Every structure is written in structure tokens, then in C-alpha cells.
mmCIF file with all atom_site columns, C-alpha atoms and ligand atoms in Angstrom:
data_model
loop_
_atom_site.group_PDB
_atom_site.id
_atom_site.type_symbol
_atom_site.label_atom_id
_atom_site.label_alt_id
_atom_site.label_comp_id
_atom_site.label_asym_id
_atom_site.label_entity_id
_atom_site.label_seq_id
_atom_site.pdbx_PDB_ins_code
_atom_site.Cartn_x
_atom_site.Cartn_y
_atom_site.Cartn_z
_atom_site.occupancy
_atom_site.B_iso_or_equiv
_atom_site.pdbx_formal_charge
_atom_site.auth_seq_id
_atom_site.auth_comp_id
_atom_site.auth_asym_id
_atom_site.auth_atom_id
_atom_site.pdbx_PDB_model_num
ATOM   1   C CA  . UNK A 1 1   ? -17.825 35.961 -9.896  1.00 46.00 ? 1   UNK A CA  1
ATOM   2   C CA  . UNK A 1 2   ? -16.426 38.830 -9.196  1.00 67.00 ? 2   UNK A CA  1
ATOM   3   C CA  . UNK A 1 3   ? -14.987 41.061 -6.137  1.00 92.00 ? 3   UNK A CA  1
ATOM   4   C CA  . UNK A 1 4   ? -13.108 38.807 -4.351  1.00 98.00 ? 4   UNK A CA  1
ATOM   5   C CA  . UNK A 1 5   ? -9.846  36.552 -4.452  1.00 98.00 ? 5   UNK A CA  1
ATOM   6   C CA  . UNK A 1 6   ? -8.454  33.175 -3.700  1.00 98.00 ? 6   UNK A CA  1
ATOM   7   C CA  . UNK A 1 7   ? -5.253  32.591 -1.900  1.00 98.00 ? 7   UNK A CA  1
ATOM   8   C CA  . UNK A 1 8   ? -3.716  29.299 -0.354  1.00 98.00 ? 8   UNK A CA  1
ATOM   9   C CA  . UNK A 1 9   ? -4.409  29.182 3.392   1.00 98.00 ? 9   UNK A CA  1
ATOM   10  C CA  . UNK A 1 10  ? -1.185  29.456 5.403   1.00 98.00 ? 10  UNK A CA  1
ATOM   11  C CA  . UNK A 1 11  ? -0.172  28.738 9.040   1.00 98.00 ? 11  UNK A CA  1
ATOM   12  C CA  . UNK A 1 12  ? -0.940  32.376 10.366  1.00 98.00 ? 12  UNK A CA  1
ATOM   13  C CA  . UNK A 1 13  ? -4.587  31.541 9.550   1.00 98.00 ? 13  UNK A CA  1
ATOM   14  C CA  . UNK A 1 14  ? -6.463  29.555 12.206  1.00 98.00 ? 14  UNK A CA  1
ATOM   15  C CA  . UNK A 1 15  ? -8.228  32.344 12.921  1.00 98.00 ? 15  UNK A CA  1
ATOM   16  C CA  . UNK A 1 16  ? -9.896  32.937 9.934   1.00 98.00 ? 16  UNK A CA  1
ATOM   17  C CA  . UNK A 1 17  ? -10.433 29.347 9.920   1.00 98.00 ? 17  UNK A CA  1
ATOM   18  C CA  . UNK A 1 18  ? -12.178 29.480 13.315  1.00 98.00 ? 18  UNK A CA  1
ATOM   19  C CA  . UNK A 1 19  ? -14.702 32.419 11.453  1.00 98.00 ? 19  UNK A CA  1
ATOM   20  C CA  . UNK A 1 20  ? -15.199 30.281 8.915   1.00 98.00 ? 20  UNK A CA  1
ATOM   21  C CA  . UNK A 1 21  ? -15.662 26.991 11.548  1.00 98.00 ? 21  UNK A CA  1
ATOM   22  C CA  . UNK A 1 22  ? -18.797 28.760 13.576  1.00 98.00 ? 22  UNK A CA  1
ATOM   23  C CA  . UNK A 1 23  ? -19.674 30.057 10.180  1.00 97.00 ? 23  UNK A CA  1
ATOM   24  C CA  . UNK A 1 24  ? -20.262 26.502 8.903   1.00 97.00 ? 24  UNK A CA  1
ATOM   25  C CA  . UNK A 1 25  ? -21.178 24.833 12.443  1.00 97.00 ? 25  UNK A CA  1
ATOM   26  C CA  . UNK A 1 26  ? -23.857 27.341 12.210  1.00 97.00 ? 26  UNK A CA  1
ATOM   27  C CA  . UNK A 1 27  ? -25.610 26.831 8.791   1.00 97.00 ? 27  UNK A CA  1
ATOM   28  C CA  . UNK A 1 28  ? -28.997 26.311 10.610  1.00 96.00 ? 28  UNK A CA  1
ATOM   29  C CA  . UNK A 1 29  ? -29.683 29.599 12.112  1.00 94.00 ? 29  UNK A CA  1
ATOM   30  C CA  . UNK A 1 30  ? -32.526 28.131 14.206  1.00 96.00 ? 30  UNK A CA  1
ATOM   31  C CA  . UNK A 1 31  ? -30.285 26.400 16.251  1.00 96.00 ? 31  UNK A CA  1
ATOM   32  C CA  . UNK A 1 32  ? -26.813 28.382 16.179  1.00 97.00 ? 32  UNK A CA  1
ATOM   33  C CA  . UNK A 1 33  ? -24.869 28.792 19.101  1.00 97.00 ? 33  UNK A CA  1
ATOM   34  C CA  . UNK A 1 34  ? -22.417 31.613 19.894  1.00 97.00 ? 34  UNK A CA  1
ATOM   35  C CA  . UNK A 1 35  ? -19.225 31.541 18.835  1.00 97.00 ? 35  UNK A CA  1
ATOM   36  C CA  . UNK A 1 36  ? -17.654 30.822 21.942  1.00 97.00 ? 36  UNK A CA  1
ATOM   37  C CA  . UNK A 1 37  ? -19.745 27.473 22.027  1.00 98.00 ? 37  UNK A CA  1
ATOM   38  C CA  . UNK A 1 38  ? -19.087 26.011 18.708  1.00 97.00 ? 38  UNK A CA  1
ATOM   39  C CA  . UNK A 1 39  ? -15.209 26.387 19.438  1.00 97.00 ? 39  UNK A CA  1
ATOM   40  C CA  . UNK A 1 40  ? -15.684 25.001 22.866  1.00 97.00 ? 40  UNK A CA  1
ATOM   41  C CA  . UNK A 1 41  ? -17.219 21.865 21.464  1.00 97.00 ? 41  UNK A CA  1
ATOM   42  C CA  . UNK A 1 42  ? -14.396 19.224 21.131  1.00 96.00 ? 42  UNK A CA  1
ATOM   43  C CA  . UNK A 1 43  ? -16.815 17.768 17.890  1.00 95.00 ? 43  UNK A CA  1
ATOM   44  C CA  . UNK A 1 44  ? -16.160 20.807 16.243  1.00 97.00 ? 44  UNK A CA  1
ATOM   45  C CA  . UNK A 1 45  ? -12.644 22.288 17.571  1.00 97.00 ? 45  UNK A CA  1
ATOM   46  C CA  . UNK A 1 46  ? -10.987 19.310 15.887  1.00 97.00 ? 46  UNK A CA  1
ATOM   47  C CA  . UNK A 1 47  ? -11.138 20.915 12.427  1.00 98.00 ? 47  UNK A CA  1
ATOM   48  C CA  . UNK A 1 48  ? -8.637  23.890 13.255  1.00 98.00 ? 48  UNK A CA  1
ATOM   49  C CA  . UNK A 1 49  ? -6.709  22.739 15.981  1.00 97.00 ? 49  UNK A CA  1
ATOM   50  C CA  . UNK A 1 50  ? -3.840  23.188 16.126  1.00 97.00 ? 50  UNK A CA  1
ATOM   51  C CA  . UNK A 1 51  ? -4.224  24.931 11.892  1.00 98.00 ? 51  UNK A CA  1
ATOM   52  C CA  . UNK A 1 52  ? -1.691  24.404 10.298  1.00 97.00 ? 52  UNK A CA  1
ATOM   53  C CA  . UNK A 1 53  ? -0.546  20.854 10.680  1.00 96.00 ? 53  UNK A CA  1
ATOM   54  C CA  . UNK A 1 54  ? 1.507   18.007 8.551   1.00 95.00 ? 54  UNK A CA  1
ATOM   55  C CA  . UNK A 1 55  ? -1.159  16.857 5.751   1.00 95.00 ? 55  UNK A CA  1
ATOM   56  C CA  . UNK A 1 56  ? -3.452  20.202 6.240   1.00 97.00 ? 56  UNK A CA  1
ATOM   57  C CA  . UNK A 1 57  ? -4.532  22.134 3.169   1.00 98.00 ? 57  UNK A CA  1
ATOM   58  C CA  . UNK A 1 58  ? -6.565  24.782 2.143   1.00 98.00 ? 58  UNK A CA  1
ATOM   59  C CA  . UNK A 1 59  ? -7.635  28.014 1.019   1.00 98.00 ? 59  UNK A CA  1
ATOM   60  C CA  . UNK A 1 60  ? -9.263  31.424 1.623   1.00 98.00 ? 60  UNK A CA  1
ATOM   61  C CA  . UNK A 1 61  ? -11.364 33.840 -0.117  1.00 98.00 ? 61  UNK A CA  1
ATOM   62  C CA  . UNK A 1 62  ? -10.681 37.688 0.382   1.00 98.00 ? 62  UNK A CA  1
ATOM   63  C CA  . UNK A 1 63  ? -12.225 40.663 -0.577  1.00 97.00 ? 63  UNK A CA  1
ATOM   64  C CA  . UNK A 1 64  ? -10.836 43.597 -2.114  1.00 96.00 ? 64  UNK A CA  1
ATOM   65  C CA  . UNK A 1 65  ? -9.570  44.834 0.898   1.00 96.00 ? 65  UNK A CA  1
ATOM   66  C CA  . UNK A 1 66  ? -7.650  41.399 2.114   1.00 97.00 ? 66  UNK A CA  1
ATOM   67  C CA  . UNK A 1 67  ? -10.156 40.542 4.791   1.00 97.00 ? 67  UNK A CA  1
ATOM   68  C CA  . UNK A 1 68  ? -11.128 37.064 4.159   1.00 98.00 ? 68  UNK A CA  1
ATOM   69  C CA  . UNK A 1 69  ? -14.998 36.303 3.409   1.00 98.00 ? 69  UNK A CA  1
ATOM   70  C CA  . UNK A 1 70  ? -14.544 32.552 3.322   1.00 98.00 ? 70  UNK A CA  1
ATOM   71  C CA  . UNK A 1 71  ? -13.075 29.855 3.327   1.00 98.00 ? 71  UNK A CA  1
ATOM   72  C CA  . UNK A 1 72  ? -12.437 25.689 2.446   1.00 98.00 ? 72  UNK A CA  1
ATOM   73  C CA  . UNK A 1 73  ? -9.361  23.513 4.051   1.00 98.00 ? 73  UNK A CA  1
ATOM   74  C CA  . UNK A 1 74  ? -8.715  20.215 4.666   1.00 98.00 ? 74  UNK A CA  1
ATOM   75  C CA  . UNK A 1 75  ? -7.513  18.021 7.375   1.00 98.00 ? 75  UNK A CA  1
ATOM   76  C CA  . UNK A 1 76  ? -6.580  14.233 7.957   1.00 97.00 ? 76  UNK A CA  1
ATOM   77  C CA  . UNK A 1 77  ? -7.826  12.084 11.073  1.00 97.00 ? 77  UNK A CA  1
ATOM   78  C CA  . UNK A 1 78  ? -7.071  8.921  12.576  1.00 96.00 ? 78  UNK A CA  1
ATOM   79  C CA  . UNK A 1 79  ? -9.234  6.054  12.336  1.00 97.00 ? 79  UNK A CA  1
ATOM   80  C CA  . UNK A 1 80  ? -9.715  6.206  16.484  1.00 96.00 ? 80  UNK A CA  1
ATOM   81  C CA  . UNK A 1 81  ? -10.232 9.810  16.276  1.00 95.00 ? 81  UNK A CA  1
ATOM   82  C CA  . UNK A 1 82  ? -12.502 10.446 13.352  1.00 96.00 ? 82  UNK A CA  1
ATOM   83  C CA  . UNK A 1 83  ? -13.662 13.501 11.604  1.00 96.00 ? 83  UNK A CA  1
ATOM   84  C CA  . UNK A 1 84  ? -17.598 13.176 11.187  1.00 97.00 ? 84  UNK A CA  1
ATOM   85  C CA  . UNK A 1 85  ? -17.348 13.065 7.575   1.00 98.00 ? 85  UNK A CA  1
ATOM   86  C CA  . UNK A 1 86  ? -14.388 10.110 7.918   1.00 98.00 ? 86  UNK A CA  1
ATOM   87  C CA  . UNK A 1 87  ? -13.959 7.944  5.186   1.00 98.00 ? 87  UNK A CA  1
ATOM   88  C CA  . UNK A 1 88  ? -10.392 6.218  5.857   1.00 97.00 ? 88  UNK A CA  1
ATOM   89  C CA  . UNK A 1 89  ? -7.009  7.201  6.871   1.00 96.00 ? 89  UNK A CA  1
ATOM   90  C CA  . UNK A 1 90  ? -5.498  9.312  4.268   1.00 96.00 ? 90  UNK A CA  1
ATOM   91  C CA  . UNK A 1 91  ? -8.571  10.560 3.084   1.00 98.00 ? 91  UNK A CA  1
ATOM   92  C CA  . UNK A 1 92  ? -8.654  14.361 4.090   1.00 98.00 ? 92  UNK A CA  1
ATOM   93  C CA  . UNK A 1 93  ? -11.728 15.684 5.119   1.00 98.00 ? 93  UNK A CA  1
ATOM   94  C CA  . UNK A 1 94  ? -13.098 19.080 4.244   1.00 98.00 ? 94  UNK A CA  1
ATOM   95  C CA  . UNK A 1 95  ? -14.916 22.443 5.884   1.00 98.00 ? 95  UNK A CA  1
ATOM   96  C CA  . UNK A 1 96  ? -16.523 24.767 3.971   1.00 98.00 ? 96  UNK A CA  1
ATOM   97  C CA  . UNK A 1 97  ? -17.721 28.144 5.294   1.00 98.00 ? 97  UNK A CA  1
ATOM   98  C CA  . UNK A 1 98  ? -18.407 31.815 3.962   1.00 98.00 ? 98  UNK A CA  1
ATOM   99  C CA  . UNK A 1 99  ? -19.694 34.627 5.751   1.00 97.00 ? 99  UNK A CA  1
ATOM   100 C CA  . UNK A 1 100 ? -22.965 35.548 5.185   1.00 95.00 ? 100 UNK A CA  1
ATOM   101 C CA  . UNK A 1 101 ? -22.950 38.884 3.451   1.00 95.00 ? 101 UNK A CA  1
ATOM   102 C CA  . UNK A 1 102 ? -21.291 36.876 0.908   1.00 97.00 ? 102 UNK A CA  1
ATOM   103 C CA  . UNK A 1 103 ? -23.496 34.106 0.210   1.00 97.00 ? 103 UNK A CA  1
ATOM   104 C CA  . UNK A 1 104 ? -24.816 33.087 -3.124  1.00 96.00 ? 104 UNK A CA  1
ATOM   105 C CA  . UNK A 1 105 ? -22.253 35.509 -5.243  1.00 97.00 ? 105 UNK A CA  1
ATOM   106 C CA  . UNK A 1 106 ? -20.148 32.154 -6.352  1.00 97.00 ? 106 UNK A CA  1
ATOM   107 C CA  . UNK A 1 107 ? -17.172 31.957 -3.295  1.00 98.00 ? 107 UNK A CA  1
ATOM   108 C CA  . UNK A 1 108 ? -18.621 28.644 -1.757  1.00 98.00 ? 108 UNK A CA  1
ATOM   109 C CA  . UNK A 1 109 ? -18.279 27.237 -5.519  1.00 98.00 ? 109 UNK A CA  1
ATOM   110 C CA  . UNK A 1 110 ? -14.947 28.720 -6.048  1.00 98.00 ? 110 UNK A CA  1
ATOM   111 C CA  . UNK A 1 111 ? -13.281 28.284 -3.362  1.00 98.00 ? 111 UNK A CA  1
ATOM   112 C CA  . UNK A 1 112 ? -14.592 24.052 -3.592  1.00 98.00 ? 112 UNK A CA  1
ATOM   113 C CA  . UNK A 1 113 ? -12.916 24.025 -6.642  1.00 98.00 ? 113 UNK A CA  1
ATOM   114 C CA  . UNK A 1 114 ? -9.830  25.477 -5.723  1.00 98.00 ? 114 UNK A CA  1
ATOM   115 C CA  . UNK A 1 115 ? -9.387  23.139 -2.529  1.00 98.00 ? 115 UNK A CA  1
ATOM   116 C CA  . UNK A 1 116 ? -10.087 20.511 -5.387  1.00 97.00 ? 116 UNK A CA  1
ATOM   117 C CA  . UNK A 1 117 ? -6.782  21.535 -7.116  1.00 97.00 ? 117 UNK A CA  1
ATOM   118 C CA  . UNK A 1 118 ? -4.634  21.830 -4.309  1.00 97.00 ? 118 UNK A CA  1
ATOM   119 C CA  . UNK A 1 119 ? -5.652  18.730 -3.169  1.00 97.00 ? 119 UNK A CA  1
ATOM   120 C CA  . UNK A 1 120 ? -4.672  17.097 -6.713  1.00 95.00 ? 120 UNK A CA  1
ATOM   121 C CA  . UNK A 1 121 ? -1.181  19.101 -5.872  1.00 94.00 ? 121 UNK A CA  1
ATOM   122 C CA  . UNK A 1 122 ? -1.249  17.423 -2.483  1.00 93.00 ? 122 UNK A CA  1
ATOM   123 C CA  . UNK A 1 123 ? -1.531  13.706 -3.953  1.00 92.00 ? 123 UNK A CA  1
ATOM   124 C CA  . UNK A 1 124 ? -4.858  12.784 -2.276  1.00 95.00 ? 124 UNK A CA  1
ATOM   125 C CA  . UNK A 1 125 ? -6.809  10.265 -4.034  1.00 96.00 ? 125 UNK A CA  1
ATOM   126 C CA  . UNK A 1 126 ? -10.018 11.394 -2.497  1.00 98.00 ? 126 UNK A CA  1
ATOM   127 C CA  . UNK A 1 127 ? -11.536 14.386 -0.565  1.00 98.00 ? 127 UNK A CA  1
ATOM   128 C CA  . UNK A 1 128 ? -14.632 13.533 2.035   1.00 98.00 ? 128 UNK A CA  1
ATOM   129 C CA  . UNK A 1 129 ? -16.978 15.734 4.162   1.00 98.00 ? 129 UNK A CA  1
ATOM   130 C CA  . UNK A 1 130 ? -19.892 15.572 6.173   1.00 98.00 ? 130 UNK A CA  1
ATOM   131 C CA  . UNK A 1 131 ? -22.789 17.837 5.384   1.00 98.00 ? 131 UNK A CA  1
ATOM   132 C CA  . UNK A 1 132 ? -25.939 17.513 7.586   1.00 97.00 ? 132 UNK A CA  1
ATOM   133 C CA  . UNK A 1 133 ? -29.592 16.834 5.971   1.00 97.00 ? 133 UNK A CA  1
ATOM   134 C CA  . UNK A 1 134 ? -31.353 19.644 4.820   1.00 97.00 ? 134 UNK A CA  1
ATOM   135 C CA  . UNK A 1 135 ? -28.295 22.139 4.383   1.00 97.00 ? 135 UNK A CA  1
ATOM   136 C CA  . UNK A 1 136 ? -28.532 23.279 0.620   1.00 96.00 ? 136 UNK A CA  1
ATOM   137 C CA  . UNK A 1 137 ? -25.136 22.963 0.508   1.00 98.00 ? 137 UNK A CA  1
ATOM   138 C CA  . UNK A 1 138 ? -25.287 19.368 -0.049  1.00 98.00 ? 138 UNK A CA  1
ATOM   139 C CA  . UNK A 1 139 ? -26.891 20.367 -3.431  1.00 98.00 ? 139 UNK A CA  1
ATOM   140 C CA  . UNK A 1 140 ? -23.044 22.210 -3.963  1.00 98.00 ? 140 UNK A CA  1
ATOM   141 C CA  . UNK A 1 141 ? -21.450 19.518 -3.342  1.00 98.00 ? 141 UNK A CA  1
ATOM   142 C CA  . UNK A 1 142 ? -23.406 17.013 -5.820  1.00 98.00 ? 142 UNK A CA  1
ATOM   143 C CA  . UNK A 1 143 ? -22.892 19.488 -8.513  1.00 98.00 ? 143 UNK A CA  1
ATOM   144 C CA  . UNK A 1 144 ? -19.322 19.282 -7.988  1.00 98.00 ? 144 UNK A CA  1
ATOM   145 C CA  . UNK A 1 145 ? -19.008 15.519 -8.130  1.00 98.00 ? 145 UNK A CA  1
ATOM   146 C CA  . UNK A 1 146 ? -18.963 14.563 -4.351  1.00 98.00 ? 146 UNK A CA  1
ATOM   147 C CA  . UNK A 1 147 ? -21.424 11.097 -3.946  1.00 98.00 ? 147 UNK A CA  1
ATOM   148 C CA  . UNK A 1 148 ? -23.121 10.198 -0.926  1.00 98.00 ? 148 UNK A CA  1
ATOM   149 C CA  . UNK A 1 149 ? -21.251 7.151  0.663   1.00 98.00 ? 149 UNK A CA  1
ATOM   150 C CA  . UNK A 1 150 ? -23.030 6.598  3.606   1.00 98.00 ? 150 UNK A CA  1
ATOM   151 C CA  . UNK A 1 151 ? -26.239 8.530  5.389   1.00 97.00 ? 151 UNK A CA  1
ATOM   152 C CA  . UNK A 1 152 ? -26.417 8.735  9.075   1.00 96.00 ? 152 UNK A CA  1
ATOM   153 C CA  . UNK A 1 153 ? -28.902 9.805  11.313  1.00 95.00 ? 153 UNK A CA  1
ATOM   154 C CA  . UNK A 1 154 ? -28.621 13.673 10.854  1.00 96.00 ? 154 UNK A CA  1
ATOM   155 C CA  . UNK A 1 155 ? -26.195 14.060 8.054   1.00 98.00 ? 155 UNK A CA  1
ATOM   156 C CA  . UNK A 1 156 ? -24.292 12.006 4.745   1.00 98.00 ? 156 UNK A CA  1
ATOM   157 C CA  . UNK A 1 157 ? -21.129 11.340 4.561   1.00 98.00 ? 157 UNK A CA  1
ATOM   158 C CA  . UNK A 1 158 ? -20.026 12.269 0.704   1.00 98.00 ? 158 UNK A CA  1
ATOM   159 C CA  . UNK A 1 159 ? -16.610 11.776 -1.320  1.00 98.00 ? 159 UNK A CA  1
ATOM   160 C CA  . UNK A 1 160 ? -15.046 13.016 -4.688  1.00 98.00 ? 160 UNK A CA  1
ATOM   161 C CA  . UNK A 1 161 ? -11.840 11.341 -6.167  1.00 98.00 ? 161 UNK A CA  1
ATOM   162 C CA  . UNK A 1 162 ? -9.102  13.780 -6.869  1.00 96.00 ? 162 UNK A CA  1
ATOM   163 C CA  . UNK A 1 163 ? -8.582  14.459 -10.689 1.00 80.00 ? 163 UNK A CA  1
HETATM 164 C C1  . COA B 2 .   ? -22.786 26.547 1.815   1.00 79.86 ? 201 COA B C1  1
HETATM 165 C C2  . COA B 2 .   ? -21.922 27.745 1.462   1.00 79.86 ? 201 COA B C2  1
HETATM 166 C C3  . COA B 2 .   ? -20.481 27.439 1.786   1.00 79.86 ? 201 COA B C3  1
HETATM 167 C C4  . COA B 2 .   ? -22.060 27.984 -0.032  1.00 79.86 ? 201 COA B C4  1
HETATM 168 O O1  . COA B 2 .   ? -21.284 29.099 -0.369  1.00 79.86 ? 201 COA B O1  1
HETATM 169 P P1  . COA B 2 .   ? -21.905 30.269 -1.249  1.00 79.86 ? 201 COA B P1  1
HETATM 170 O O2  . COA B 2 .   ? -20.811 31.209 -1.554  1.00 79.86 ? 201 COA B O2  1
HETATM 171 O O3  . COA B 2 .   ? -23.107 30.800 -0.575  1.00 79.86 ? 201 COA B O3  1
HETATM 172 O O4  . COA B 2 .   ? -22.375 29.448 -2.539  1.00 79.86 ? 201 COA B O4  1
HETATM 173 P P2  . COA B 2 .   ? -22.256 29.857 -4.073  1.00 79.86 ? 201 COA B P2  1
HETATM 174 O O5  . COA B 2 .   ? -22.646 31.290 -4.237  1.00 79.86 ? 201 COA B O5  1
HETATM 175 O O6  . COA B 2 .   ? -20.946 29.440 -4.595  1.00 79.86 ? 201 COA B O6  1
HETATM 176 O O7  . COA B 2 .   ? -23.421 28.985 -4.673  1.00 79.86 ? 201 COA B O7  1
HETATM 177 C C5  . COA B 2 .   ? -23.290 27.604 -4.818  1.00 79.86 ? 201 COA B C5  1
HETATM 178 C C6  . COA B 2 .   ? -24.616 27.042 -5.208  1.00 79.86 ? 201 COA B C6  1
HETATM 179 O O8  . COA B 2 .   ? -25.499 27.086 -4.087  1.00 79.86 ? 201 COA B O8  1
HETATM 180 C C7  . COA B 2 .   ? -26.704 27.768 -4.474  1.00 79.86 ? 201 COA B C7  1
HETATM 181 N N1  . COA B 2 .   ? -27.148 28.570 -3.363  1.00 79.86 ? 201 COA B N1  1
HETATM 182 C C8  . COA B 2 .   ? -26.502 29.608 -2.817  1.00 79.86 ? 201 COA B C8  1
HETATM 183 N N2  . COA B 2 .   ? -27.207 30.063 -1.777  1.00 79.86 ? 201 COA B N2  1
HETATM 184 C C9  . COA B 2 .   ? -28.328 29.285 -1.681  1.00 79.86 ? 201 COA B C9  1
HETATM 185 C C10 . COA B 2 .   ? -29.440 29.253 -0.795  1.00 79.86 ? 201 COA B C10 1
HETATM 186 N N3  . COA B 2 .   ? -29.570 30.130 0.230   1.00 79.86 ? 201 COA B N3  1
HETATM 187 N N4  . COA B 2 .   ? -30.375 28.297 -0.976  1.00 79.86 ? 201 COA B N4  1
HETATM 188 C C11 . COA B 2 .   ? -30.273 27.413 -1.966  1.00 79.86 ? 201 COA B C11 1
HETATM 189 N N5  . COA B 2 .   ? -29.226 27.383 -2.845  1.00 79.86 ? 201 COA B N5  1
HETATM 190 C C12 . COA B 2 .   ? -28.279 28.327 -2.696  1.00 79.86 ? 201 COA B C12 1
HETATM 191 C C13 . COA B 2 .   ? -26.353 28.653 -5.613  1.00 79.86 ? 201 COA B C13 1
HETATM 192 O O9  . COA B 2 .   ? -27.491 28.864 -6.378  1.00 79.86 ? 201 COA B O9  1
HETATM 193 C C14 . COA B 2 .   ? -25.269 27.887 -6.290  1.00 79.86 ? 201 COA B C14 1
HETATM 194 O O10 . COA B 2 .   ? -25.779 27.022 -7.221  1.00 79.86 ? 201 COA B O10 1
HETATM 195 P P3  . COA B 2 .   ? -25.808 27.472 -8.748  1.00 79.86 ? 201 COA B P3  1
HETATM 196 O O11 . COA B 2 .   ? -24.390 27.800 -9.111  1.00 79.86 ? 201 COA B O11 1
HETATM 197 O O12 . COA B 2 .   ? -26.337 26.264 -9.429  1.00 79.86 ? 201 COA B O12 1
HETATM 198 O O13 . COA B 2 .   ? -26.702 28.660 -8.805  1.00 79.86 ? 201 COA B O13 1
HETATM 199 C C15 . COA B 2 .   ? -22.366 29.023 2.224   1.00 79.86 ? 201 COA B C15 1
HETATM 200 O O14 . COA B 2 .   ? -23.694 29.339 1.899   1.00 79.86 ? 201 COA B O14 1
HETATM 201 C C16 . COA B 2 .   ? -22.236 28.895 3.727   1.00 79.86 ? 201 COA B C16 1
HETATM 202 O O15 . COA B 2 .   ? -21.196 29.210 4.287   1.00 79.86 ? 201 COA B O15 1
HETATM 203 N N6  . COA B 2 .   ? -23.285 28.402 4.383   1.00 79.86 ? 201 COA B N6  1
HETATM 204 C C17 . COA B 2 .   ? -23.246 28.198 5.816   1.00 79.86 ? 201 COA B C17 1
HETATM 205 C C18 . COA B 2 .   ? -22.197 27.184 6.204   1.00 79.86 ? 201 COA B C18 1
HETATM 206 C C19 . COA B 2 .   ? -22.389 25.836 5.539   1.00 79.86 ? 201 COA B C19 1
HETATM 207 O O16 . COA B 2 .   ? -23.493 25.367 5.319   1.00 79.86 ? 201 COA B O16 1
HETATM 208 N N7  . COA B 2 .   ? -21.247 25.213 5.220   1.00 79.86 ? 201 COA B N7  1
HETATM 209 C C20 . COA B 2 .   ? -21.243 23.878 4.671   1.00 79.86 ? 201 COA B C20 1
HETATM 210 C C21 . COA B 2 .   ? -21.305 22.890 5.782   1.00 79.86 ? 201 COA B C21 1
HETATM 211 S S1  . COA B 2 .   ? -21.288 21.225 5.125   1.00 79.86 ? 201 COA B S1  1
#
């Protein structure tokens, strides 16, 4: 795990957080839409808007140069404006996304466990997120300790408690 850095996500990043939104809207590259779609899509737009709010949290992943290769945050909905990966109010709800030239070298697992300390900082009891069937990143989150709560159609809803 080398070559790159963490840092706490601030307000002037939204962004980076939009990269890192298309990045993770677009897992599937079979169906991936341009980038001007995914942020267009109301479904999807809801995780940075408006970045950085009351009760958001995060963090970002940089490399050596302080361009930012990735990044997990986390946001709260309301119960009658839920988050796909909802759980219940006060449970924030995670995004995960890194660019591709830096898969697989350990910043999707680092920067998970990072957003699982500040979160412990942040007094949230649990963390949720929504990961759709067949992504292998479903595989990351099991390993880290997030359970399946509820499957849906096209994706399972999973939670960790906050240690
Ligand atoms: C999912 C994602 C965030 C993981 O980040 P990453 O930096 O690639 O992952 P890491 O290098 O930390 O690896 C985490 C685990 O996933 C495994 N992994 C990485 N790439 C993989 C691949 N292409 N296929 C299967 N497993 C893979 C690793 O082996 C590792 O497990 P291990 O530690 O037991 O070996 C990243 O690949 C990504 O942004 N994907 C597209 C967006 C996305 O799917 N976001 C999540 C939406 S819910």
C-alpha cells in the first residue's frame, strides 16, 4: 500500500466527489453512461449535492502529486427522501469510488477503513450502502464487516456498526 495518501474530505471538494460519483455509478462498464448523465440523474446527484453539508463526512485518496485517485464519504437522508442504500434516519450512507488506473493497489480498502474511523469520530452508530449484484466490491465490503440487511431487485442493502 503504497504511493498514495489519505486526507479528510473538506467543503472545496465536491468536485472530486463528483469524479469519484460517475466513477462508482459506473462500475459496470457495459452499461456506463457519460459523465454528464450520471450527474444529471437526480438518483445519483443526491450523493454530492450540495458536498459539504451538516452530518457529511468523508475522505480522499491522493497521489504523490495531490491529485486525488479516490475517494469514500458519507451522507445522511431523510426517511421521504432516501438514499438507495437507506437504512434509517441517522444512519449515514456511504459512496465509494477510485479511478481506474488505481484499482486493486489497496485505496478502495484504505480509504473504507478510514471513513470507518471518522465515522466513529462523528458518533454514528452505523454506516450503510447500497452496492448492486455482481459488483466485486460487495466482496470488499463483507471483508470489512458490512452484512447484507436486505436484497432488492438489482442490488443489497448492507450495514456495519461503528466501533
Ligand atoms: C470497488 C473499488 C472502490 C475498490 O477499490 P480498489 O482500490 O480497486 O480495491 P482494493 O485494491 O482496496 O482491493 C479491495 C479488494 O478487492 C479485490 N479486488 C480489487 N480489484 C478486483 C477486481 N477487479 N475483481 C475482483 N476483486 C478485486 C482485491 O483483491 C481486494 O481484496 P484482497 O485485499 O482480499 O485482495 C474500486 O474498484 C472502484 O472504484 N470500482 C468502481 C466503482 C465501484 O464499484 N464502487 C463501489 C460501488 S458500491
Amino acid at each position: 500500500m503504497t504511493g498514495f495518501r489519505i486526507r479528510p474530505a473538506n467543503g472545496e471538494d465536491a468536485r472530486v466527489l463528483s469524479d469519484m460519483l460517475v466513477e462508482a455509478a459506473n462500475w459496470n462498464v457495459s452499461r456506463a453512461r457519460p459523465r454528464v448523465a450520471v450527474l444529471e440523474d437526480p438518483t445519483v446527484l443526491r450523493y454530492v449535492a450540495g458536498w459539504k453539508r451538516p452530518g457529511d463526512f468523508g475522505c480522499v485518496a491522493e497521489d504523490a502529486h495531490g491529485a486525488a485517485v479516490g475517494a469514500c464519504w458519507a451522507r445522511l437522508f431523510p426517511a421521504d427522501q432516501p438514499g438507495k442504500g437507506f437504512v434509517a434516519v441517522g444512519v449515514p450512507e456511504l459512496t465509494l469510488g477510485v479511478n481506474a488506473q488505481w484499482r486493486a493497489q489497496g485505496v478502495g480498502r484504505a480509504l473504507l477503513q478510514e471513513l470507518g474511523r471518522v465515522a466513529a469520530s462523528s458518533g454514528a452508530a452505523r454506516l450503510s450502502l447500497s452496492v448492486d449484484h455482481g459488483n466485486f466490491a460487495q466482496r470488499l465490503y463483507v471483508s470489512e464487516g458490512y452484512v447484507t440487511v436486505q436484497s432488492r431487485a438489482t442490488a443489497d442493502t448492507m450495514v456495519r456498526a461503528v466501533r
